[in-house]
Amino acid sequence: MDHVRGFRCTVCGREYGVGAPRGVGDVDYVCPLHGDDGILDVLYDYDRIQARTSPKRITASGVGTMWRYKALLPVDADAPVPPLRVGWTPLYTAPRLAESVGLHHMWVKDDGVNPTASFKDRASALAIVKAQEVGATTITTASTGNAAAALAGMTASVALRAVIFVPKSAPQAKIAQHLVYGARVFLVDGTYDDAFELTLEVAREFGWYNRNTAYNPFMTEGKKTAAYEICEQLAWQVPDVIFVPVGDGCILGGIHKGFRDLLALGWIDRLPRLMGVQAEGSASLVTAFEQGLTWDQIRPIEAETVADSICASLPRDRIKALAAVRETDGRFLAVSDAEILGAIPMIAQKAGVFCEPAAAATYAGLAKAVREGWVGPQDRVVLLLTGSGLKDVASAMRTVTTPKVIPASLDAVRAAVARWDEPAHADRAG
Ligand SMILES: *Cc1c(COP(=O)(O)O)cnc(C)c1O
Ligand SMILES: [Zn+2]
C-alpha cells in the first residue's frame, strides 16, 4: 500500500503516517488533538498511482465493480474483496427528465442497483477490506438504515459479524434487511445522532471495528468511486454540475475527493460544480452556506424529514461537505418534503428509476436550481440517485393514488378505460 502516504486531519492539517493498529496510522480513526471532530483525509502518492494505472488500463480491465479502481483505493493490490457486485452502476441519459426542467444534457446515476440497494455498499465494501486487514471479526455502525443494511449484507457475504445501531423510526424495509442478513440489531430510542454517539462508546468498549460515516476515514474513499465512474462513463469528461443528497455529507465529500484525485492525476482538467441537496427540515449546511458559517459554528438542530437517509441533526462530515461545495463553486439548497415526494414519480416516470425520498431530493434540488437560475439549459447535469424506492414503499405510496378494486370482468375494464384521457387502442396501429 505504498501509494498511501498517510492521513491529514481536516481540522488542524496535522499529518499522520500509515501503520497499525487500525490501518489509520498512529491514531485510531481520528486526530487525537481533535477527537471525534478530527476526521482524517487519506493522502496518496499520485506519482506511484500514475505509474501503475491509467484511464485506458482501467477501461480495458473489464472489472465490473468499484474494484476496477483498486489502484486508487487505500488497499493492497491483492487484498481480498467481498464477493458482492458493488459499484460500476449505470449512468443513464435522461432526456425526458431533462426536458421537464428545460435542460438539454442530463444523466442519472442509479446506485439503487447495488447489492443492498443503496450507495452505502461502496463504503461498506471498503470497510470489510479494512476490517479484515486488521483481523477484526465484528464491525459496528450507526446508521439511518442504509449504511447498516450495506454493512449487514457485506458482512454476511464474508462471514463477519455486524452489530448495528439504528433509530427505531427507520423504515421497515431497511430494518428487514438488517435482520434477514443476520446482523445484531439495536433499535435505539432516539435519533441517528444519538445512535452515532452510542456506537463510539460501544466500539471502544468491545474493541469492534467502527464503520461510522465521517469517523472512519475510509468511508469517504469507498464513496469516491462513484465520481470516477461518472467520469469514465462520460468518456473521462467532467459534467458541469452534480446534484448530491446530503445528510452527514460523506457522499458529497467522497464525490469531491474522487474528482480531486482525478485532477491530481491529470486525468481531468477541472472539477464539476457540486450541489448539496438537503431537506428543509434537516438543512443545517444550507444555513451555514447562506450565512457563510465555518464548520464549528454549526449547531445541532431538531431534524425532521420524510427523507430519512438525509435526516441529520449535526452533519458529521460538515467539514468535507462545506469544502466540496465551496471549492467547486457549487451550493447547498433546501427542498421541502412535498417537493421530495413529488420528485419520486417524476424520476420514475421520466427516467425509469424508482428511488427513495433522499435520492429523489436531487431532482427537487435541480428543479429549484433551474428556477433560481443556478443551473442553465446548456449545463451537463448528473443526478446521483443514491437508493432504491423499494427501501421505503410507504413514502412512495403517498405519491400515487391507489386504484379502486374492480370485479374480474372485461366490462369493468371497458368502463374504466372509457374514462382514460388517452386512446385505449393506440397500440394496435403499431
Ligand atoms: C446515506 C444516504 C444519503 C446521504 O449521505 P450522507 O453521506 O449522509 O450525506 C443519501 N441518500 C441515501 C439513499 C443514503 O442512504
Ligand atoms: Zn487535528
GROMACS .gro file of C-alpha atoms and ligand atoms in nm:
model
  446
    1MET     CA    1   0.000   0.000   0.000
    2ASP     CA    2   0.292   0.232  -0.072
    3HIS     CA    3   0.060   0.458  -0.274
    4VAL     CA    4  -0.098   0.576   0.054
    5ARG     CA    5   0.116   0.850   0.209
    6GLY     CA    6  -0.079   0.887   0.532
    7PHE     CA    7  -0.363   1.091   0.678
    8ARG     CA    8  -0.434   1.459   0.731
    9CYS     CA    9  -0.664   1.598   1.000
   10THR     CA   10  -0.938   1.805   0.836
   11VAL     CA   11  -0.942   2.037   1.139
   12CYS     CA   12  -0.576   2.118   1.203
   13GLY     CA   13  -0.399   1.985   0.895
   14ARG     CA   14  -0.161   1.772   1.102
   15GLU     CA   15  -0.039   1.468   0.909
   16TYR     CA   16  -0.009   1.113   1.034
   17GLY     CA   17   0.173   0.811   0.894
   18VAL     CA   18   0.034   0.478   0.784
   19GLY     CA   19   0.054   0.178   1.016
   20ALA     CA   20  -0.101  -0.036   1.290
   21PRO     CA   21  -0.331  -0.092   1.467
   22ARG     CA   22  -0.637   0.002   1.263
   23GLY     CA   23  -0.475   0.091   0.939
   24VAL     CA   24  -0.511   0.452   1.043
   25GLY     CA   25  -0.153   0.509   1.142
   26ASP     CA   26  -0.054   0.613   1.489
   27VAL     CA   27  -0.408   0.735   1.554
   28ASP     CA   28  -0.729   0.543   1.595
   29TYR     CA   29  -0.966   0.671   1.323
   30VAL     CA   30  -0.950   1.041   1.418
   31CYS     CA   31  -0.691   1.308   1.502
   32PRO     CA   32  -0.609   1.274   1.874
   33LEU     CA   33  -0.587   1.652   1.903
   34HIS     CA   34  -0.940   1.699   1.777
   35GLY     CA   35  -1.127   1.393   1.895
   36ASP     CA   36  -1.438   1.292   1.705
   37ASP     CA   37  -1.433   1.616   1.502
   38GLY     CA   38  -1.081   1.542   1.376
   39ILE     CA   39  -1.185   1.340   1.073
   40LEU     CA   40  -0.890   1.233   0.862
   41ASP     CA   41  -0.839   1.262   0.489
   42VAL     CA   42  -0.641   0.983   0.321
   43LEU     CA   43  -0.335   1.115   0.134
   44TYR     CA   44  -0.195   0.950  -0.178
   45ASP     CA   45   0.129   0.937  -0.370
   46TYR     CA   46  -0.017   1.022  -0.709
   47ASP     CA   47   0.309   0.956  -0.892
   48ARG     CA   48   0.301   0.595  -0.773
   49ILE     CA   49  -0.062   0.558  -0.880
   50GLN     CA   50   0.019   0.719  -1.213
   51ALA     CA   51   0.298   0.468  -1.269
   52ARG     CA   52   0.065   0.174  -1.206
   53THR     CA   53  -0.253   0.257  -1.385
   54SER     CA   54  -0.421   0.488  -1.635
   55PRO     CA   55  -0.771   0.562  -1.765
   56LYS     CA   56  -0.701   0.333  -2.061
   57ARG     CA   57  -0.588   0.046  -1.842
   58ILE     CA   58  -0.889   0.085  -1.614
   59THR     CA   59  -1.131   0.091  -1.904
   60ALA     CA   60  -0.961  -0.214  -2.056
   61SER     CA   61  -0.964  -0.405  -1.726
   62GLY     CA   62  -1.321  -0.521  -1.770
   63VAL     CA   63  -1.375  -0.531  -1.392
   64GLY     CA   64  -1.747  -0.462  -1.349
   65THR     CA   65  -1.734  -0.328  -0.993
   66MET     CA   66  -1.587  -0.039  -0.789
   67TRP     CA   67  -1.271  -0.251  -0.763
   68ARG     CA   68  -1.176  -0.150  -1.117
   69TYR     CA   69  -1.028   0.150  -0.928
   70LYS     CA   70  -0.841  -0.061  -0.673
   71ALA     CA   71  -0.512   0.115  -0.755
   72LEU     CA   72  -0.672   0.444  -0.639
   73LEU     CA   73  -0.809   0.299  -0.315
   74PRO     CA   74  -0.634   0.255   0.021
   75VAL     CA   75  -0.599  -0.122  -0.014
   76ASP     CA   76  -0.330  -0.365  -0.125
   77ALA     CA   77  -0.343  -0.480  -0.485
   78ASP     CA   78  -0.403  -0.840  -0.375
   79ALA     CA   79  -0.635  -0.766  -0.081
   80PRO     CA   80  -0.943  -0.991  -0.091
   81VAL     CA   81  -1.267  -0.800  -0.155
   82PRO     CA   82  -1.623  -0.905  -0.072
   83PRO     CA   83  -1.786  -1.113  -0.348
   84LEU     CA   84  -2.098  -0.898  -0.390
   85ARG     CA   85  -2.105  -0.681  -0.702
   86VAL     CA   86  -2.070  -0.325  -0.571
   87GLY     CA   87  -2.046  -0.016  -0.789
   88TRP     CA   88  -1.997   0.035  -1.164
   89THR     CA   89  -2.365   0.123  -1.156
   90PRO     CA   90  -2.539   0.252  -1.466
   91LEU     CA   91  -2.531   0.615  -1.574
   92TYR     CA   92  -2.843   0.660  -1.785
   93THR     CA   93  -2.910   0.952  -2.016
   94ALA     CA   94  -3.240   1.105  -1.910
   95PRO     CA   95  -3.370   1.322  -2.197
   96ARG     CA   96  -3.734   1.335  -2.084
   97LEU     CA   97  -3.639   1.416  -1.725
   98ALA     CA   98  -3.406   1.685  -1.862
   99GLU     CA   99  -3.684   1.829  -2.074
  100SER     CA  100  -3.914   1.852  -1.772
  101VAL     CA  101  -3.685   2.121  -1.629
  102GLY     CA  102  -3.574   2.273  -1.960
  103LEU     CA  103  -3.228   2.114  -1.976
  104HIS     CA  104  -3.060   1.954  -2.278
  105HIS     CA  105  -2.800   1.723  -2.121
  106MET     CA  106  -2.877   1.512  -1.820
  107TRP     CA  107  -2.782   1.177  -1.670
  108VAL     CA  108  -2.896   0.981  -1.365
  109LYS     CA  109  -2.657   0.754  -1.178
  110ASP     CA  110  -2.860   0.462  -1.043
  111ASP     CA  111  -2.694   0.343  -0.724
  112GLY     CA  112  -3.013   0.169  -0.618
  113VAL     CA  113  -2.891  -0.133  -0.817
  114ASN     CA  114  -2.615  -0.205  -0.566
  115PRO     CA  115  -2.645  -0.538  -0.375
  116THR     CA  116  -2.830  -0.389  -0.077
  117ALA     CA  117  -2.995  -0.125  -0.296
  118SER     CA  118  -2.806   0.186  -0.190
  119PHE     CA  119  -2.490   0.388  -0.242
  120LYS     CA  120  -2.373   0.281   0.106
  121ASP     CA  121  -2.249  -0.051  -0.033
  122ARG     CA  122  -1.946   0.133  -0.170
  123ALA     CA  123  -1.834   0.237   0.178
  124SER     CA  124  -1.928  -0.087   0.349
  125ALA     CA  125  -1.740  -0.295   0.092
  126LEU     CA  126  -1.424  -0.098   0.170
  127ALA     CA  127  -1.492  -0.130   0.545
  128ILE     CA  128  -1.486  -0.508   0.503
  129VAL     CA  129  -1.145  -0.499   0.337
  130LYS     CA  130  -1.002  -0.267   0.604
  131ALA     CA  131  -1.153  -0.468   0.890
  132GLN     CA  132  -1.011  -0.791   0.751
  133GLU     CA  133  -0.674  -0.623   0.712
  134VAL     CA  134  -0.656  -0.571   1.089
  135GLY     CA  135  -0.810  -0.907   1.171
  136ALA     CA  136  -1.137  -0.770   1.308
  137THR     CA  137  -1.430  -1.011   1.312
  138THR     CA  138  -1.703  -0.777   1.432
  139ILE     CA  139  -1.790  -0.448   1.265
  140THR     CA  140  -2.029  -0.195   1.414
  141THR     CA  141  -2.203   0.111   1.275
  142ALA     CA  142  -2.466   0.370   1.347
  143SER     CA  143  -2.697   0.433   1.056
  144THR     CA  144  -3.023   0.589   0.947
  145GLY     CA  145  -3.077   0.249   0.783
  146ASN     CA  146  -2.886   0.212   0.458
  147ALA     CA  147  -2.531   0.208   0.592
  148ALA     CA  148  -2.636  -0.066   0.830
  149ALA     CA  149  -2.814  -0.262   0.557
  150ALA     CA  150  -2.499  -0.237   0.346
  151LEU     CA  151  -2.281  -0.347   0.635
  152ALA     CA  152  -2.517  -0.633   0.718
  153GLY     CA  153  -2.511  -0.757   0.359
  154MET     CA  154  -2.137  -0.721   0.313
  155THR     CA  155  -2.051  -0.891   0.643
  156ALA     CA  156  -2.290  -1.175   0.561
  157SER     CA  157  -2.108  -1.229   0.231
  158VAL     CA  158  -1.774  -1.286   0.407
  159ALA     CA  159  -1.891  -1.439   0.737
  160LEU     CA  160  -1.805  -1.145   0.962
  161ARG     CA  161  -2.039  -1.018   1.232
  162ALA     CA  162  -2.226  -0.685   1.207
  163VAL     CA  163  -2.362  -0.502   1.511
  164ILE     CA  164  -2.579  -0.212   1.412
  165PHE     CA  165  -2.749   0.080   1.580
  166VAL     CA  166  -3.043   0.246   1.407
  167PRO     CA  167  -3.314   0.484   1.525
  168LYS     CA  168  -3.630   0.286   1.600
  169SER     CA  169  -3.809   0.501   1.339
  170ALA     CA  170  -3.604   0.360   1.046
  171PRO     CA  171  -3.819   0.235   0.752
  172GLN     CA  172  -3.934  -0.126   0.786
  173ALA     CA  173  -3.765  -0.244   0.466
  174LYS     CA  174  -3.426  -0.132   0.594
  175ILE     CA  175  -3.478  -0.299   0.932
  176ALA     CA  176  -3.591  -0.612   0.746
  177GLN     CA  177  -3.260  -0.610   0.556
  178HIS     CA  178  -3.058  -0.582   0.879
  179LEU     CA  179  -3.244  -0.871   1.037
  180VAL     CA  180  -3.259  -1.101   0.735
  181TYR     CA  181  -2.886  -1.063   0.674
  182GLY     CA  182  -2.837  -1.178   1.033
  183ALA     CA  183  -2.687  -0.864   1.188
  184ARG     CA  184  -2.719  -0.799   1.562
  185VAL     CA  185  -2.962  -0.508   1.560
  186PHE     CA  186  -3.013  -0.244   1.826
  187LEU     CA  187  -3.318  -0.024   1.767
  188VAL     CA  188  -3.229   0.295   1.951
  189ASP     CA  189  -3.491   0.504   2.125
  190GLY     CA  190  -3.351   0.826   1.985
  191THR     CA  191  -3.221   0.988   1.669
  192TYR     CA  192  -2.948   0.881   1.430
  193ASP     CA  193  -2.721   1.126   1.610
  194ASP     CA  194  -2.791   0.952   1.942
  195ALA     CA  195  -2.712   0.618   1.780
  196PHE     CA  196  -2.387   0.762   1.642
  197GLU     CA  197  -2.266   0.878   1.985
  198LEU     CA  198  -2.359   0.540   2.129
  199THR     CA  199  -2.155   0.344   1.874
  200LEU     CA  200  -1.842   0.544   1.950
  201GLU     CA  201  -1.864   0.425   2.312
  202VAL     CA  202  -1.970   0.073   2.219
  203ALA     CA  203  -1.687   0.021   1.969
  204ARG     CA  204  -1.431   0.133   2.228
  205GLU     CA  205  -1.587  -0.085   2.498
  206PHE     CA  206  -1.589  -0.406   2.292
  207GLY     CA  207  -1.299  -0.339   2.055
  208TRP     CA  208  -1.518  -0.369   1.746
  209TYR     CA  209  -1.417  -0.223   1.411
  210ASN     CA  210  -1.609   0.102   1.365
  211ARG     CA  211  -1.755   0.174   1.022
  212ASN     CA  212  -1.922   0.500   1.123
  213THR     CA  213  -1.957   0.751   0.844
  214ALA     CA  214  -1.749   1.063   0.895
  215TYR     CA  215  -1.541   0.895   1.163
  216ASN     CA  216  -1.375   0.606   0.986
  217PRO     CA  217  -1.169   0.788   0.719
  218PHE     CA  218  -1.203   0.507   0.466
  219MET     CA  219  -1.577   0.551   0.410
  220THR     CA  220  -1.516   0.863   0.200
  221GLU     CA  221  -1.267   0.661  -0.003
  222GLY     CA  222  -1.525   0.395  -0.089
  223LYS     CA  223  -1.777   0.662  -0.184
  224LYS     CA  224  -1.538   0.848  -0.412
  225THR     CA  225  -1.556   0.561  -0.662
  226ALA     CA  226  -1.887   0.699  -0.790
  227ALA     CA  227  -1.705   1.015  -0.906
  228TYR     CA  228  -1.457   0.802  -1.101
  229GLU     CA  229  -1.744   0.610  -1.258
  230ILE     CA  230  -1.930   0.921  -1.366
  231CYS     CA  231  -1.615   1.048  -1.537
  232GLU     CA  232  -1.531   0.720  -1.702
  233GLN     CA  233  -1.890   0.665  -1.816
  234LEU     CA  234  -1.876   1.008  -1.982
  235ALA     CA  235  -1.557   0.902  -2.164
  236TRP     CA  236  -1.338   1.072  -1.899
  237GLN     CA  237  -1.523   1.401  -1.942
  238VAL     CA  238  -1.634   1.605  -1.643
  239PRO     CA  239  -2.002   1.700  -1.619
  240ASP     CA  240  -2.079   2.064  -1.532
  241VAL     CA  241  -2.298   2.007  -1.228
  242ILE     CA  242  -2.371   1.711  -0.998
  243PHE     CA  243  -2.661   1.703  -0.751
  244VAL     CA  244  -2.590   1.501  -0.437
  245PRO     CA  245  -2.834   1.437  -0.147
  246VAL     CA  246  -2.676   1.538   0.184
  247GLY     CA  247  -2.729   1.406   0.535
  248ASP     CA  248  -2.392   1.377   0.706
  249GLY     CA  249  -2.218   1.499   0.391
  250CYS     CA  250  -1.995   1.193   0.349
  251ILE     CA  251  -2.120   1.114  -0.001
  252LEU     CA  252  -2.072   1.475  -0.106
  253GLY     CA  253  -1.721   1.477   0.042
  254GLY     CA  254  -1.649   1.146  -0.129
  255ILE     CA  255  -1.758   1.271  -0.469
  256HIS     CA  256  -1.537   1.577  -0.421
  257LYS     CA  257  -1.244   1.356  -0.321
  258GLY     CA  258  -1.289   1.140  -0.630
  259PHE     CA  259  -1.274   1.437  -0.863
  260ARG     CA  260  -0.979   1.588  -0.673
  261ASP     CA  261  -0.792   1.258  -0.718
  262LEU     CA  262  -0.856   1.262  -1.093
  263LEU     CA  263  -0.746   1.625  -1.113
  264ALA     CA  264  -0.426   1.549  -0.920
  265LEU     CA  265  -0.358   1.261  -1.158
  266GLY     CA  266  -0.410   1.493  -1.454
  267TRP     CA  267  -0.687   1.269  -1.590
  268ILE     CA  268  -0.934   1.560  -1.588
  269ASP     CA  269  -0.873   1.934  -1.613
  270ARG     CA  270  -1.145   2.083  -1.389
  271LEU     CA  271  -1.393   1.999  -1.116
  272PRO     CA  272  -1.771   1.984  -1.161
  273ARG     CA  273  -1.986   2.219  -0.951
  274LEU     CA  274  -2.118   2.013  -0.660
  275MET     CA  275  -2.470   2.090  -0.540
  276GLY     CA  276  -2.561   1.957  -0.195
  277VAL     CA  277  -2.934   1.899  -0.157
  278GLN     CA  278  -3.085   1.889   0.191
  279ALA     CA  279  -3.442   1.859   0.317
  280GLU     CA  280  -3.586   2.181   0.463
  281GLY     CA  281  -3.627   2.005   0.796
  282SER     CA  282  -3.261   1.900   0.802
  283ALA     CA  283  -3.083   2.189   0.638
  284SER     CA  284  -2.802   2.297   0.864
  285LEU     CA  285  -2.549   2.301   0.581
  286VAL     CA  286  -2.779   2.521   0.373
  287THR     CA  287  -2.796   2.764   0.664
  288ALA     CA  288  -2.420   2.751   0.707
  289PHE     CA  289  -2.369   2.811   0.335
  290GLU     CA  290  -2.611   3.102   0.318
  291GLN     CA  291  -2.476   3.266   0.633
  292GLY     CA  292  -2.111   3.200   0.550
  293LEU     CA  293  -2.053   2.997   0.868
  294THR     CA  294  -1.750   2.780   0.931
  295TRP     CA  295  -1.797   2.415   1.030
  296ASP     CA  296  -1.753   2.482   1.402
  297GLN     CA  297  -2.025   2.747   1.404
  298ILE     CA  298  -2.293   2.495   1.301
  299ARG     CA  299  -2.523   2.399   1.590
  300PRO     CA  300  -2.733   2.080   1.614
  301ILE     CA  301  -3.097   2.117   1.511
  302GLU     CA  302  -3.409   1.906   1.561
  303ALA     CA  303  -3.403   1.735   1.223
  304GLU     CA  304  -3.726   1.601   1.071
  305THR     CA  305  -3.795   1.494   0.712
  306VAL     CA  306  -3.964   1.222   0.510
  307ALA     CA  307  -3.621   1.157   0.355
  308ASP     CA  308  -3.489   0.952   0.647
  309SER     CA  309  -3.149   0.891   0.482
  310ILE     CA  310  -3.068   1.263   0.490
  311CYS     CA  311  -3.210   1.336   0.834
  312ALA     CA  312  -2.917   1.454   1.047
  313SER     CA  313  -2.917   1.690   1.341
  314LEU     CA  314  -2.549   1.780   1.305
  315PRO     CA  315  -2.392   1.665   0.976
  316ARG     CA  316  -2.088   1.464   1.082
  317ASP     CA  317  -1.890   1.530   0.767
  318ARG     CA  318  -1.965   1.901   0.762
  319ILE     CA  319  -1.601   1.996   0.709
  320LYS     CA  320  -1.567   1.787   0.395
  321ALA     CA  321  -1.918   1.877   0.276
  322LEU     CA  322  -1.863   2.253   0.306
  323ALA     CA  323  -1.528   2.222   0.129
  324ALA     CA  324  -1.686   2.019  -0.152
  325VAL     CA  325  -1.938   2.291  -0.228
  326ARG     CA  326  -1.719   2.595  -0.163
  327GLU     CA  327  -1.417   2.469  -0.355
  328THR     CA  328  -1.621   2.378  -0.663
  329ASP     CA  329  -1.832   2.692  -0.682
  330GLY     CA  330  -2.142   2.486  -0.608
  331ARG     CA  331  -2.410   2.550  -0.349
  332PHE     CA  332  -2.627   2.395  -0.085
  333LEU     CA  333  -3.002   2.411  -0.134
  334ALA     CA  334  -3.304   2.301   0.063
  335VAL     CA  335  -3.619   2.136  -0.072
  336SER     CA  336  -3.947   2.065   0.103
  337ASP     CA  337  -4.081   1.719   0.183
  338ALA     CA  338  -4.364   1.783  -0.065
  339GLU     CA  339  -4.111   1.857  -0.338
  340ILE     CA  340  -3.913   1.545  -0.246
  341LEU     CA  341  -4.222   1.324  -0.260
  342GLY     CA  342  -4.329   1.482  -0.590
  343ALA     CA  343  -3.988   1.402  -0.738
  344ILE     CA  344  -4.027   1.026  -0.678
  345PRO     CA  345  -4.287   0.965  -0.954
  346MET     CA  346  -4.119   1.224  -1.180
  347ILE     CA  347  -3.788   1.037  -1.185
  348ALA     CA  348  -3.965   0.702  -1.209
  349GLN     CA  349  -4.189   0.806  -1.499
  350LYS     CA  350  -3.939   1.015  -1.695
  351ALA     CA  351  -3.621   0.816  -1.640
  352GLY     CA  352  -3.744   0.473  -1.532
  353VAL     CA  353  -3.567   0.477  -1.197
  354PHE     CA  354  -3.764   0.424  -0.876
  355CYS     CA  355  -3.577   0.582  -0.588
  356GLU     CA  356  -3.621   0.650  -0.218
  357PRO     CA  357  -3.702   1.001  -0.091
  358ALA     CA  358  -3.341   1.106  -0.017
  359ALA     CA  359  -3.236   1.020  -0.372
  360ALA     CA  360  -3.540   1.192  -0.521
  361ALA     CA  361  -3.437   1.510  -0.339
  362THR     CA  362  -3.172   1.558  -0.611
  363TYR     CA  363  -3.439   1.618  -0.876
  364ALA     CA  364  -3.629   1.854  -0.645
  365GLY     CA  365  -3.300   2.038  -0.593
  366LEU     CA  366  -3.236   2.055  -0.966
  367ALA     CA  367  -3.584   2.196  -1.032
  368LYS     CA  368  -3.520   2.465  -0.772
  369ALA     CA  369  -3.172   2.541  -0.909
  370VAL     CA  370  -3.318   2.588  -1.257
  371ARG     CA  371  -3.593   2.816  -1.122
  372GLU     CA  372  -3.333   3.024  -0.939
  373GLY     CA  373  -3.102   3.038  -1.241
  374TRP     CA  374  -2.816   2.849  -1.072
  375VAL     CA  375  -2.821   2.590  -1.349
  376GLY     CA  376  -2.872   2.677  -1.717
  377PRO     CA  377  -3.020   2.486  -2.012
  378GLN     CA  378  -2.678   2.400  -2.161
  379ASP     CA  379  -2.529   2.263  -1.837
  380ARG     CA  380  -2.442   1.894  -1.842
  381VAL     CA  381  -2.609   1.771  -1.522
  382VAL     CA  382  -2.587   1.445  -1.327
  383LEU     CA  383  -2.828   1.340  -1.051
  384LEU     CA  384  -2.684   1.094  -0.801
  385LEU     CA  385  -2.970   0.857  -0.722
  386THR     CA  386  -2.844   0.701  -0.403
  387GLY     CA  387  -3.109   0.449  -0.304
  388SER     CA  388  -3.389   0.229  -0.436
  389GLY     CA  389  -3.756   0.315  -0.396
  390LEU     CA  390  -3.818  -0.031  -0.253
  391LYS     CA  391  -3.637   0.090   0.060
  392ASP     CA  392  -3.937   0.299   0.158
  393VAL     CA  393  -4.258   0.184  -0.005
  394ALA     CA  394  -4.473   0.371   0.247
  395SER     CA  395  -4.337   0.707   0.126
  396ALA     CA  396  -4.373   0.605  -0.239
  397MET     CA  397  -4.739   0.516  -0.182
  398ARG     CA  398  -4.801   0.871  -0.057
  399THR     CA  399  -4.713   0.999  -0.406
  400VAL     CA  400  -4.968   0.795  -0.602
  401THR     CA  401  -5.340   0.719  -0.600
  402THR     CA  402  -5.432   0.364  -0.510
  403PRO     CA  403  -5.665   0.226  -0.779
  404LYS     CA  404  -6.014   0.106  -0.691
  405VAL     CA  405  -6.069  -0.269  -0.680
  406ILE     CA  406  -6.266  -0.395  -0.981
  407PRO     CA  407  -6.459  -0.714  -1.046
  408ALA     CA  408  -6.267  -0.960  -1.267
  409SER     CA  409  -6.470  -0.880  -1.580
  410LEU     CA  410  -6.398  -0.730  -1.924
  411ASP     CA  411  -6.694  -0.495  -1.881
  412ALA     CA  412  -6.543  -0.343  -1.572
  413VAL     CA  413  -6.216  -0.281  -1.759
  414ARG     CA  414  -6.407  -0.132  -2.059
  415ALA     CA  415  -6.588   0.107  -1.830
  416ALA     CA  416  -6.265   0.212  -1.664
  417VAL     CA  417  -6.071   0.252  -1.992
  418ALA     CA  418  -6.352   0.466  -2.133
  419ARG     CA  419  -6.270   0.720  -1.864
  420TRP     CA  420  -5.899   0.747  -1.963
  421ASP     CA  421  -5.795   1.067  -2.134
  422GLU     CA  422  -5.569   0.887  -2.385
  423PRO     CA  423  -5.698   0.644  -2.653
  424ALA     CA  424  -5.721   0.283  -2.538
  425HIS     CA  425  -5.641   0.132  -2.881
  426ALA     CA  426  -5.336   0.342  -2.959
  427ASP     CA  427  -5.109   0.038  -2.965
  428ARG     CA  428  -5.300  -0.155  -3.236
  429ALA     CA  429  -5.179   0.060  -3.523
  430GLY     CA  430  -4.816  -0.017  -3.437
  431LIG     C1  431  -2.677   0.796   0.343
  431LIG     C2  432  -2.758   0.839   0.230
  431LIG     C3  433  -2.755   0.970   0.181
  431LIG     C4  434  -2.675   1.079   0.245
  431LIG     O1  435  -2.539   1.051   0.258
  431LIG     P1  436  -2.451   1.133   0.364
  431LIG     O2  437  -2.316   1.084   0.344
  431LIG     O3  438  -2.507   1.104   0.499
  431LIG     O4  439  -2.467   1.277   0.330
  431LIG     C5  440  -2.831   0.999   0.072
  431LIG     N1  441  -2.910   0.908   0.012
  431LIG     C6  442  -2.917   0.782   0.057
  431LIG     C7  443  -3.008   0.686  -0.011
  431LIG     C8  444  -2.841   0.742   0.167
  431LIG     O5  445  -2.851   0.617   0.212
  432ZN      ZN  446  -0.634   1.768   1.428
   0.00000   0.00000   0.00000
